[in-house]
Amino acid sequence: MKNLGLKAIGAAMMQALGLHYVLRYINRDKAAVLLYHSVARDDVEPLPPWAIRQSEFRWQMSYLARHHRVLPLPYYVELLLKRQPIPPHSVVITFDDGFRDNYTVAYPILKEFGLPATIFLVTGYLDTEQALWPDVLFQAIYRTNVQWLDLRHLGDGTHWLRSLTERQRAFTRLIEYMKTLPVDQKNRWLSEIARRLNVDLSALSDADAPYAMLRKHEIQQMAQEGLITFGVHTESHEILTRFPFERAKQEIQISKQKLEALLGQPARFFAYPNGTEADFNEALKRELRAQGFTCAFASVGGFVSPQYDRFALQRVGIGPESSRAYFKMKLAGAMQPWYQLRRLLRRTWQT
């Protein structure tokens, strides 16, 4: 929370100095591909770090409708690949995972403002009561009455859960570490954490819960009404580089086939789970091309660079922003130097 406060202060200072208008002008010909996940009702507590509240999402969409040109993703990709000019101040709206609140909460707001969007679906969770594993971990930590979590027998340590701050800290540390584990080991960790926290994972099954996933008929309705397009986000939402390559190929192929069968049209767009530079590689890019995808999106990196890789297109992540000024500055491109420095440092470290 302290970091969010510093971001808000910094954004307010930059906006007061007029840098928002300067950056908007400098970056006017670069489209920001925005990345959302969940749009939760205002009464949802606690709010997962990948969710944004309904009232804030409405304000953001109102701001985009007034100050930006919102392009359908297929049209934007067509302009990009043909090297045609992007209309000034353009943005593209995308959602990852396929949370049901994309339909129940976000979709009515998008329709109200006439804004197109693309949802990348985890096809193995459609029409199920299952939650994605990060949501299971989040719910387990925040629902438990246990005051501490001892994972020393797994090579970790002790996580105190006596306050909201301690639960936030424990969740952040655990999810980042568990992302690095092989899939089977990560699943064992999840089961062990739930056992030690006395949380029944089978109880995390509610079609109206914040972590519920889309229903197939809801996807078909949105597709038929024409405002929403859909892409592939794998079958299981596991990080593809954590699988043997043949298993990763199956993840892509199965999810593509399911989406095409559901909508009766080719699946052209892909988004990598987690989506950092460590979560995909050249072999996966070649496989996506071989399976007929037009392009693929990462989860970080800011605006798409002039020297773009069509199978590693960058996006601007949007979460529970620290302030509206920070949202405006992010759209204007204030984070671009940080994204570029981070990529440079990562590549320098790897070499």
CSV table of C-alpha atoms in Angstrom, one decimal:
chain,number,residue,atom,x,y,z
A,1,MET,CA,0.0,0.0,0.0
A,2,LYS,CA,2.9,2.3,0.7
A,3,ASN,CA,4.2,1.8,-2.8
A,4,LEU,CA,0.7,2.7,-4.2
A,5,GLY,CA,0.8,5.9,-2.2
A,6,LEU,CA,4.2,6.9,-3.7
A,7,LYS,CA,2.9,6.2,-7.2
A,8,ALA,CA,-0.1,8.4,-6.6
A,9,ILE,CA,2.0,11.3,-5.3
A,10,GLY,CA,4.5,11.0,-8.2
A,11,ALA,CA,1.7,10.9,-10.8
A,12,ALA,CA,0.0,13.9,-9.2
A,13,MET,CA,3.3,15.9,-9.3
A,14,MET,CA,3.9,15.0,-12.9
A,15,GLN,CA,0.4,15.9,-13.9
A,16,ALA,CA,0.7,19.2,-12.0
A,17,LEU,CA,3.8,20.0,-14.1
A,18,GLY,CA,1.9,19.4,-17.3
A,19,LEU,CA,3.9,16.3,-18.2
A,20,HIS,CA,0.7,14.4,-19.0
A,21,TYR,CA,0.0,16.6,-22.0
A,22,VAL,CA,3.7,16.5,-23.2
A,23,LEU,CA,3.8,12.7,-23.0
A,24,ARG,CA,0.4,12.3,-24.7
A,25,TYR,CA,1.7,14.4,-27.6
A,26,ILE,CA,5.0,12.6,-27.9
A,27,ASN,CA,3.3,9.1,-27.8
A,28,ARG,CA,0.2,10.1,-29.8
A,29,ASP,CA,1.0,7.6,-32.6
A,30,LYS,CA,1.6,4.6,-30.3
A,31,ALA,CA,-1.3,2.5,-29.2
A,32,ALA,CA,-1.5,1.2,-25.6
A,33,VAL,CA,-2.8,-2.3,-25.5
A,34,LEU,CA,-4.4,-2.4,-22.0
A,35,LEU,CA,-4.4,-5.6,-20.0
A,36,TYR,CA,-7.2,-6.2,-17.5
A,37,HIS,CA,-8.2,-9.4,-15.6
A,38,SER,CA,-11.1,-9.2,-13.2
A,39,VAL,CA,-13.6,-6.3,-12.8
A,40,ALA,CA,-15.2,-6.9,-9.4
A,41,ARG,CA,-18.3,-5.4,-7.8
A,42,ASP,CA,-17.6,-2.6,-5.5
A,43,ASP,CA,-18.6,-4.7,-2.4
A,44,VAL,CA,-16.1,-7.5,-3.0
A,45,GLU,CA,-13.7,-7.8,-0.1
A,46,PRO,CA,-10.8,-8.4,-0.1
A,47,LEU,CA,-9.9,-7.3,-3.6
A,48,PRO,CA,-7.4,-9.6,-5.4
A,49,PRO,CA,-4.4,-7.7,-6.8
A,50,TRP,CA,-5.4,-8.5,-10.4
A,51,ALA,CA,-8.9,-7.1,-10.0
A,52,ILE,CA,-10.3,-3.6,-10.4
A,53,ARG,CA,-13.5,-2.3,-8.8
A,54,GLN,CA,-16.6,-1.7,-10.9
A,55,SER,CA,-16.8,2.0,-10.2
A,56,GLU,CA,-13.2,2.6,-11.1
A,57,PHE,CA,-13.5,0.6,-14.3
A,58,ARG,CA,-16.5,2.7,-15.2
A,59,TRP,CA,-14.5,5.9,-14.7
A,60,GLN,CA,-11.6,4.5,-16.8
A,61,MET,CA,-13.9,3.5,-19.6
A,62,SER,CA,-15.5,7.0,-19.5
A,63,TYR,CA,-12.1,8.5,-19.7
A,64,LEU,CA,-11.1,6.4,-22.6
A,65,ALA,CA,-14.3,7.2,-24.5
A,66,ARG,CA,-13.6,10.9,-24.0
A,67,HIS,CA,-9.9,11.1,-24.6
A,68,HIS,CA,-8.8,8.1,-26.7
A,69,ARG,CA,-9.8,6.1,-29.8
A,70,VAL,CA,-10.5,2.6,-28.7
A,71,LEU,CA,-9.7,0.1,-31.5
A,72,PRO,CA,-10.9,-3.5,-31.9
A,73,LEU,CA,-7.9,-5.7,-31.4
A,74,PRO,CA,-8.2,-7.4,-34.9
A,75,TYR,CA,-8.2,-4.0,-36.6
A,76,TYR,CA,-5.2,-2.8,-34.6
A,77,VAL,CA,-3.3,-5.9,-35.4
A,78,GLU,CA,-4.1,-5.5,-39.1
A,79,LEU,CA,-2.8,-1.9,-39.1
A,80,LEU,CA,0.3,-3.0,-37.2
A,81,LEU,CA,1.2,-5.9,-39.5
A,82,LYS,CA,0.6,-3.8,-42.6
A,83,ARG,CA,2.8,-1.0,-41.2
A,84,GLN,CA,-0.1,1.4,-41.6
A,85,PRO,CA,-0.4,4.5,-39.3
A,86,ILE,CA,-2.1,4.0,-36.0
A,87,PRO,CA,-4.8,6.7,-35.3
A,88,PRO,CA,-3.6,9.2,-32.7
A,89,HIS,CA,-4.2,8.4,-29.1
A,90,SER,CA,-5.4,4.9,-29.8
A,91,VAL,CA,-5.9,2.2,-27.1
A,92,VAL,CA,-6.9,-1.5,-27.3
A,93,ILE,CA,-8.7,-3.2,-24.3
A,94,THR,CA,-7.9,-6.8,-23.5
A,95,PHE,CA,-8.8,-9.1,-20.6
A,96,ASP,CA,-6.9,-12.3,-19.6
A,97,ASP,CA,-8.3,-15.5,-18.1
A,98,GLY,CA,-12.0,-15.2,-18.8
A,99,PHE,CA,-13.5,-14.3,-15.4
A,100,ARG,CA,-17.3,-14.3,-15.3
A,101,ASP,CA,-17.3,-10.7,-14.1
A,102,ASN,CA,-16.0,-9.8,-17.5
A,103,TYR,CA,-19.6,-10.6,-18.6
A,104,THR,CA,-21.6,-9.6,-15.6
A,105,VAL,CA,-19.8,-6.4,-14.6
A,106,ALA,CA,-17.4,-5.2,-17.3
A,107,TYR,CA,-19.5,-6.0,-20.4
A,108,PRO,CA,-22.5,-3.8,-19.6
A,109,ILE,CA,-20.1,-0.9,-19.0
A,110,LEU,CA,-18.3,-1.6,-22.3
A,111,LYS,CA,-21.7,-1.6,-24.1
A,112,GLU,CA,-22.7,1.6,-22.4
A,113,PHE,CA,-19.7,3.4,-23.9
A,114,GLY,CA,-19.6,1.4,-27.1
A,115,LEU,CA,-16.0,0.2,-26.5
A,116,PRO,CA,-14.7,-3.0,-28.1
A,117,ALA,CA,-12.5,-5.5,-26.2
A,118,THR,CA,-10.9,-8.9,-26.5
A,119,ILE,CA,-11.0,-11.6,-23.9
A,120,PHE,CA,-8.3,-14.3,-23.8
A,121,LEU,CA,-9.8,-17.5,-22.5
A,122,VAL,CA,-8.5,-20.3,-20.3
A,123,THR,CA,-10.6,-22.9,-22.1
A,124,GLY,CA,-10.3,-25.7,-19.5
A,125,TYR,CA,-12.2,-23.7,-16.9
A,126,LEU,CA,-15.3,-22.7,-19.0
A,127,ASP,CA,-18.6,-24.0,-17.6
A,128,THR,CA,-16.9,-25.3,-14.5
A,129,GLU,CA,-17.0,-24.3,-10.8
A,130,GLN,CA,-13.2,-24.4,-10.6
A,131,ALA,CA,-11.0,-21.4,-9.7
A,132,LEU,CA,-7.6,-20.7,-11.2
A,133,TRP,CA,-4.8,-21.6,-8.8
A,134,PRO,CA,-3.8,-18.0,-7.9
A,135,ASP,CA,-7.4,-17.4,-6.9
A,136,VAL,CA,-7.3,-20.6,-4.8
A,137,LEU,CA,-4.2,-19.5,-3.0
A,138,PHE,CA,-5.6,-16.0,-2.5
A,139,GLN,CA,-8.9,-17.3,-1.1
A,140,ALA,CA,-7.1,-19.8,1.2
A,141,ILE,CA,-4.9,-17.2,2.7
A,142,TYR,CA,-7.7,-14.6,3.2
A,143,ARG,CA,-10.4,-17.0,4.4
A,144,THR,CA,-8.4,-19.0,6.9
A,145,ASN,CA,-8.7,-18.4,10.7
A,146,VAL,CA,-5.2,-19.8,11.1
A,147,GLN,CA,-2.7,-17.2,12.3
A,148,TRP,CA,0.4,-18.6,10.8
A,149,LEU,CA,1.5,-20.9,8.0
A,150,ASP,CA,4.5,-23.1,8.6
A,151,LEU,CA,6.1,-24.3,5.3
A,152,ARG,CA,9.6,-25.1,6.7
A,153,HIS,CA,9.1,-28.8,5.8
A,154,LEU,CA,8.8,-27.7,2.1
A,155,GLY,CA,12.0,-25.7,2.3
A,156,ASP,CA,10.3,-22.4,2.9
A,157,GLY,CA,9.7,-20.6,6.2
A,158,THR,CA,6.9,-19.3,8.4
A,159,HIS,CA,4.3,-16.8,7.2
A,160,TRP,CA,2.4,-14.9,9.8
A,161,LEU,CA,-1.3,-14.2,9.0
A,162,ARG,CA,-2.4,-12.1,12.0
A,163,SER,CA,-3.3,-9.0,10.0
A,164,LEU,CA,-4.3,-7.9,6.5
A,165,THR,CA,-0.8,-6.6,5.9
A,166,GLU,CA,0.8,-9.9,6.9
A,167,ARG,CA,-1.6,-11.8,4.7
A,168,GLN,CA,-0.8,-9.5,1.7
A,169,ARG,CA,2.9,-10.0,2.3
A,170,ALA,CA,2.5,-13.8,2.6
A,171,PHE,CA,0.4,-14.0,-0.5
A,172,THR,CA,2.8,-11.9,-2.6
A,173,ARG,CA,5.8,-14.0,-1.5
A,174,LEU,CA,4.1,-17.3,-2.1
A,175,ILE,CA,2.5,-16.6,-5.5
A,176,GLU,CA,5.8,-15.3,-6.9
A,177,TYR,CA,7.7,-18.3,-5.7
A,178,MET,CA,5.1,-20.8,-6.7
A,179,LYS,CA,5.1,-19.5,-10.2
A,180,THR,CA,8.7,-20.7,-10.6
A,181,LEU,CA,7.8,-24.3,-9.6
A,182,PRO,CA,7.2,-27.1,-12.0
A,183,VAL,CA,3.4,-27.7,-12.3
A,184,ASP,CA,3.2,-30.9,-10.3
A,185,GLN,CA,5.3,-29.4,-7.5
A,186,LYS,CA,3.2,-26.2,-7.5
A,187,ASN,CA,0.0,-28.2,-7.2
A,188,ARG,CA,1.4,-30.2,-4.2
A,189,TRP,CA,2.3,-26.9,-2.5
A,190,LEU,CA,-1.2,-25.6,-3.1
A,191,SER,CA,-2.8,-28.7,-1.5
A,192,GLU,CA,-0.4,-28.6,1.4
A,193,ILE,CA,-1.1,-24.9,2.1
A,194,ALA,CA,-4.9,-25.5,2.0
A,195,ARG,CA,-4.5,-28.4,4.4
A,196,ARG,CA,-2.4,-26.4,6.9
A,197,LEU,CA,-4.8,-23.4,6.7
A,198,ASN,CA,-7.8,-25.7,7.2
A,199,VAL,CA,-9.4,-24.5,4.0
A,200,ASP,CA,-11.6,-26.9,2.0
A,201,LEU,CA,-10.7,-26.3,-1.7
A,202,SER,CA,-14.0,-27.9,-2.8
A,203,ALA,CA,-15.8,-25.1,-1.0
A,204,LEU,CA,-14.3,-22.7,-3.6
A,205,SER,CA,-17.0,-23.4,-6.1
A,206,ASP,CA,-19.5,-20.7,-6.6
A,207,ALA,CA,-20.8,-19.5,-9.9
A,208,ASP,CA,-21.3,-16.0,-8.5
A,209,ALA,CA,-18.0,-15.7,-6.7
A,210,PRO,CA,-15.4,-13.1,-7.8
A,211,TYR,CA,-13.2,-15.8,-9.0
A,212,ALA,CA,-15.8,-17.7,-11.1
A,213,MET,CA,-15.1,-18.2,-14.8
A,214,LEU,CA,-17.2,-17.5,-17.9
A,215,ARG,CA,-20.0,-19.8,-19.2
A,216,LYS,CA,-20.0,-20.8,-22.8
A,217,HIS,CA,-23.4,-19.3,-23.6
A,218,GLU,CA,-22.1,-16.0,-22.2
A,219,ILE,CA,-19.1,-16.1,-24.5
A,220,GLN,CA,-21.3,-16.9,-27.5
A,221,GLN,CA,-23.7,-14.1,-26.7
A,222,MET,CA,-20.9,-11.5,-26.5
A,223,ALA,CA,-19.4,-12.8,-29.7
A,224,GLN,CA,-22.7,-12.7,-31.6
A,225,GLU,CA,-23.4,-9.1,-30.4
A,226,GLY,CA,-20.1,-8.1,-32.0
A,227,LEU,CA,-18.4,-5.9,-29.4
A,228,ILE,CA,-16.2,-8.6,-27.9
A,229,THR,CA,-13.7,-10.8,-29.7
A,230,PHE,CA,-11.9,-13.7,-28.1
A,231,GLY,CA,-8.4,-15.2,-28.1
A,232,VAL,CA,-6.6,-18.2,-26.5
A,233,HIS,CA,-5.0,-18.2,-23.1
A,234,THR,CA,-4.2,-21.9,-23.0
A,235,GLU,CA,-6.2,-24.8,-21.6
A,236,SER,CA,-5.0,-24.8,-18.0
A,237,HIS,CA,-3.4,-21.3,-17.4
A,238,GLU,CA,-0.1,-22.9,-16.5
A,239,ILE,CA,3.1,-21.1,-17.5
A,240,LEU,CA,4.1,-22.9,-20.8
A,241,THR,CA,7.8,-22.9,-20.1
A,242,ARG,CA,7.1,-25.0,-16.9
A,243,PHE,CA,5.9,-27.8,-19.2
A,244,PRO,CA,7.9,-30.2,-21.4
A,245,PHE,CA,7.6,-28.8,-24.9
A,246,GLU,CA,5.3,-31.5,-26.2
A,247,ARG,CA,2.9,-30.8,-23.3
A,248,ALA,CA,3.0,-27.1,-24.0
A,249,LYS,CA,2.1,-27.8,-27.7
A,250,GLN,CA,-0.9,-29.7,-26.5
A,251,GLU,CA,-2.0,-26.9,-24.2
A,252,ILE,CA,-2.0,-24.5,-27.2
A,253,GLN,CA,-3.6,-26.9,-29.6
A,254,ILE,CA,-6.4,-28.1,-27.3
A,255,SER,CA,-7.4,-24.6,-26.3
A,256,LYS,CA,-7.4,-23.4,-29.9
A,257,GLN,CA,-9.6,-26.2,-31.0
A,258,LYS,CA,-12.0,-25.6,-28.1
A,259,LEU,CA,-12.4,-21.9,-28.9
A,260,GLU,CA,-12.8,-22.6,-32.6
A,261,ALA,CA,-15.5,-25.2,-31.9
A,262,LEU,CA,-17.3,-22.8,-29.5
A,263,LEU,CA,-17.4,-19.8,-31.9
A,264,GLY,CA,-17.2,-21.5,-35.3
A,265,GLN,CA,-14.3,-19.3,-36.5
A,266,PRO,CA,-10.5,-19.4,-36.5
A,267,ALA,CA,-8.7,-18.5,-33.3
A,268,ARG,CA,-6.1,-16.0,-34.4
A,269,PHE,CA,-4.8,-14.3,-31.2
A,270,PHE,CA,-2.9,-15.8,-28.2
A,271,ALA,CA,-1.8,-14.4,-24.8
A,272,TYR,CA,0.9,-16.1,-22.7
A,273,PRO,CA,-0.1,-17.0,-19.1
A,274,ASN,CA,1.8,-14.8,-16.7
A,275,GLY,CA,3.4,-13.3,-19.8
A,276,THR,CA,6.9,-12.1,-18.7
A,277,GLU,CA,9.9,-12.7,-20.9
A,278,ALA,CA,10.7,-15.8,-18.9
A,279,ASP,CA,7.4,-17.4,-19.7
A,280,PHE,CA,7.8,-18.0,-23.4
A,281,ASN,CA,10.6,-18.6,-25.8
A,282,GLU,CA,11.4,-18.9,-29.5
A,283,ALA,CA,10.2,-22.5,-29.8
A,284,LEU,CA,6.8,-21.5,-28.4
A,285,LYS,CA,6.6,-18.6,-30.9
A,286,ARG,CA,7.3,-20.9,-33.8
A,287,GLU,CA,4.7,-23.3,-32.5
A,288,LEU,CA,2.1,-20.6,-32.4
A,289,ARG,CA,2.9,-19.6,-35.9
A,290,ALA,CA,2.7,-23.2,-37.1
A,291,GLN,CA,-0.7,-23.6,-35.4
A,292,GLY,CA,-2.1,-20.6,-37.4
A,293,PHE,CA,-2.0,-17.8,-34.8
A,294,THR,CA,-1.6,-14.3,-36.2
A,295,CYS,CA,0.2,-12.9,-33.1
A,296,ALA,CA,0.7,-13.4,-29.4
A,297,PHE,CA,0.7,-11.0,-26.5
A,298,ALA,CA,2.9,-10.7,-23.4
A,299,SER,CA,1.7,-9.2,-20.2
A,300,VAL,CA,4.3,-6.5,-19.6
A,301,GLY,CA,6.4,-4.0,-21.5
A,302,GLY,CA,4.3,-0.9,-22.3
A,303,PHE,CA,3.7,0.4,-25.8
A,304,VAL,CA,4.4,-1.9,-28.8
A,305,SER,CA,7.9,-0.8,-30.0
A,306,PRO,CA,8.6,0.0,-33.7
A,307,GLN,CA,10.8,-3.1,-33.8
A,308,TYR,CA,8.0,-5.3,-32.5
A,309,ASP,CA,8.0,-9.1,-32.4
A,310,ARG,CA,4.5,-10.1,-33.5
A,311,PHE,CA,4.6,-13.1,-31.2
A,312,ALA,CA,5.7,-11.1,-28.2
A,313,LEU,CA,3.5,-7.9,-28.4
A,314,GLN,CA,3.7,-5.7,-25.3
A,315,ARG,CA,0.8,-4.6,-23.2
A,316,VAL,CA,0.2,-2.1,-20.4
A,317,GLY,CA,-1.1,-3.8,-17.3
A,318,ILE,CA,-4.0,-2.2,-15.4
A,319,GLY,CA,-4.8,-3.2,-11.9
A,320,PRO,CA,-6.2,-1.5,-8.8
A,321,GLU,CA,-4.3,1.7,-9.7
A,322,SER,CA,-3.1,4.0,-7.0
A,323,SER,CA,-4.9,7.0,-8.4
A,324,ARG,CA,-6.6,8.3,-11.5
A,325,ALA,CA,-3.7,10.6,-12.1
A,326,TYR,CA,-1.5,7.5,-12.2
A,327,PHE,CA,-3.8,5.8,-14.7
A,328,LYS,CA,-3.6,8.9,-16.9
A,329,MET,CA,0.1,9.1,-16.7
A,330,LYS,CA,0.4,5.4,-17.5
A,331,LEU,CA,-1.7,5.8,-20.6
A,332,ALA,CA,0.4,8.8,-21.7
A,333,GLY,CA,3.5,6.7,-21.6
A,334,ALA,CA,5.1,7.8,-18.3
A,335,MET,CA,6.2,4.2,-17.6
A,336,GLN,CA,8.0,3.6,-20.9
A,337,PRO,CA,11.5,4.5,-19.6
A,338,TRP,CA,11.0,2.1,-16.7
A,339,TYR,CA,9.9,-0.7,-19.0
A,340,GLN,CA,12.8,-0.1,-21.3
A,341,LEU,CA,15.3,0.0,-18.4
A,342,ARG,CA,13.9,-3.2,-16.9
A,343,ARG,CA,14.2,-5.1,-20.2
A,344,LEU,CA,17.8,-3.8,-20.6
A,345,LEU,CA,18.8,-4.9,-17.1
A,346,ARG,CA,17.1,-8.3,-17.5
A,347,ARG,CA,18.9,-9.0,-20.8
A,348,THR,CA,22.2,-7.8,-19.3
A,349,TRP,CA,21.8,-10.0,-16.3
A,350,GLN,CA,21.0,-13.0,-18.6
A,351,THR,CA,24.1,-12.5,-20.6
